[in-house]
Coordinates of C-alpha atoms in Angstrom, one line a residue:
M1 CA 363.7 80.8 281.0
M2 CA 366.6 83.4 281.5
F3 CA 369.7 83.4 279.3
F4 CA 372.3 85.3 280.9
G5 CA 376.0 86.1 280.1
R6 CA 378.6 88.5 278.6
N7 CA 378.0 90.3 275.3
G8 CA 378.4 88.2 272.3
T9 CA 377.4 84.8 273.7
R10 CA 374.4 84.5 271.4
K11 CA 371.8 84.7 274.2
S12 CA 369.3 86.8 271.6
T13 CA 370.1 84.1 268.9
L14 CA 369.3 81.3 271.2
A15 CA 366.2 83.0 272.5
A16 CA 365.0 83.8 268.8
N17 CA 365.7 80.1 267.8
V18 CA 363.6 78.8 270.7
L19 CA 360.8 81.0 269.7
T20 CA 361.0 80.0 266.2
E21 CA 360.9 76.4 267.3
I22 CA 357.6 77.0 269.3
Q23 CA 356.3 78.7 266.2
Y24 CA 357.1 75.6 264.1
L25 CA 355.7 73.1 266.6
S26 CA 352.6 75.2 267.5
P27 CA 351.6 77.1 264.4
S28 CA 348.6 78.5 265.8
Y29 CA 350.5 80.4 268.9
R30 CA 351.0 84.0 268.7
I31 CA 354.8 84.5 269.3
Y32 CA 356.6 88.0 270.0
Y33 CA 360.1 89.0 270.2
I34 CA 360.8 92.5 271.7
R35 CA 364.0 94.4 273.4
F36 CA 362.9 95.4 276.8
S37 CA 363.9 99.1 276.0
D38 CA 361.6 99.1 273.2
W39 CA 359.0 97.6 275.2
K40 CA 359.6 100.6 277.8
R41 CA 359.6 103.1 275.1
A42 CA 356.1 101.8 273.8
L43 CA 354.9 102.2 277.4
T44 CA 355.9 105.8 277.8
D45 CA 354.5 106.5 274.3
T46 CA 351.2 105.7 275.7
F47 CA 351.3 108.4 278.4
T48 CA 349.6 111.1 276.3
K49 CA 346.1 112.1 276.1
E50 CA 345.8 112.4 272.4
E51 CA 345.5 109.1 270.2
T52 CA 348.1 109.3 267.3
E53 CA 349.5 106.5 265.1
R54 CA 352.5 106.2 267.4
T55 CA 350.5 105.7 270.5
G56 CA 348.3 103.2 268.6
I57 CA 351.4 101.1 267.7
A58 CA 352.6 101.3 271.1
R59 CA 349.4 100.1 272.4
R60 CA 349.6 97.1 270.1
M61 CA 353.2 96.4 271.1
L62 CA 352.3 96.3 274.8
K63 CA 349.1 94.0 274.2
L64 CA 351.5 91.4 272.1
A65 CA 354.0 91.3 274.9
E66 CA 351.4 90.7 277.5
L67 CA 349.2 88.5 275.4
S68 CA 351.4 86.3 273.2
H69 CA 351.6 82.6 273.9
A70 CA 355.4 82.8 274.3
L71 CA 357.4 86.2 274.6
V72 CA 361.1 86.9 274.1
L73 CA 362.1 90.0 276.2
D74 CA 365.5 90.9 275.1
D75 CA 368.3 92.8 276.8
I76 CA 366.9 93.4 280.3
G77 CA 369.4 95.5 282.2
Q78 CA 370.5 97.6 279.2
E79 CA 367.6 100.0 279.6
H80 CA 367.9 103.5 281.0
R81 CA 366.8 103.4 284.7
T82 CA 365.7 106.2 287.0
A83 CA 365.5 107.0 290.5
S84 CA 361.7 106.6 290.7
G85 CA 361.9 103.0 290.2
F86 CA 359.5 103.1 287.2
T87 CA 361.5 100.7 284.9
E88 CA 361.9 98.3 287.8
S89 CA 358.4 98.0 288.7
S90 CA 357.3 97.9 285.0
L91 CA 359.2 94.9 284.3
H92 CA 358.3 93.1 287.4
E93 CA 354.6 93.8 286.4
L94 CA 355.0 92.6 283.0
L95 CA 356.7 89.5 283.8
R96 CA 354.3 88.6 286.9
V97 CA 351.0 89.1 284.6
R98 CA 352.7 86.6 282.2
Y99 CA 353.7 84.3 284.8
E100 CA 350.3 84.2 286.4
A101 CA 348.7 83.7 283.2
A102 CA 351.0 80.7 282.3
R103 CA 352.5 82.5 279.4
P104 CA 356.0 81.2 278.9
T105 CA 358.5 84.0 278.7
I106 CA 362.2 84.0 277.7
V107 CA 364.3 86.8 279.1
T108 CA 368.0 87.6 278.1
T109 CA 370.3 89.6 280.1
N110 CA 374.0 90.5 280.5
I111 CA 373.3 90.8 284.3
D112 CA 374.4 87.8 286.2
P113 CA 371.4 86.6 288.3
D114 CA 373.2 87.0 291.6
M115 CA 373.5 90.6 290.9
M116 CA 369.7 91.0 290.0
R117 CA 368.7 92.1 293.6
G118 CA 371.0 95.2 293.2
V119 CA 369.7 96.2 289.7
Y120 CA 365.9 95.3 290.2
G121 CA 365.3 94.9 294.0
D122 CA 364.4 92.1 296.4
S123 CA 360.8 91.7 295.2
F124 CA 362.1 90.9 291.6
E125 CA 365.1 88.6 292.9
S126 CA 362.5 86.7 294.9
F127 CA 360.2 86.4 291.9
R128 CA 363.0 85.5 289.7
H129 CA 363.5 82.2 291.5
D130 CA 360.1 81.1 290.8
A131 CA 359.4 82.3 287.4
F132 CA 362.8 81.5 285.7
E133 CA 365.2 78.7 285.1
T134 CA 368.4 80.3 284.6
Y135 CA 370.7 79.5 281.9
P136 CA 374.5 80.8 281.6
L137 CA 376.0 81.2 278.2
L138 CA 379.7 81.3 278.6
G139 CA 382.5 81.8 276.1
P140 CA 384.2 84.7 274.2
D141 CA 382.3 87.5 272.6
T142 CA 381.7 85.8 269.1
R143 CA 381.1 89.0 267.4
K144 CA 384.7 90.0 268.1
T145 CA 386.0 86.4 267.2
R146 CA 384.0 85.8 263.8
K147 CA 386.3 86.4 260.6

């Protein structure tokens, strides 16, 4: 599933609720929720030759994201991207590995699916059509309208 919409339309809240329901219905399932920018930071933290507590934590985070029965990958499109395409290819690889292993993944984003090609490229755009049902979350920014 891919939830998309403006800021404050409760995409992350809905994704967390779906994950909670999965855990409730299947208590033996391993579930994991991570912001994509945190996943990317964990990935880059493993690029060192020395093993530290930080690299150990990063490796566990990456393993949970890859192997959990269900994953929420929150806020794709908010991460820092460079000209190298590293971010884009890393995201595509994670999602493809999970898809090929039939591990459900919920993605949240502010990016309209019609704009994905411009952000993540043709290959991701094509893959997205196979891997995700997209659900728009419409309405005002509830963070601004709450009293």
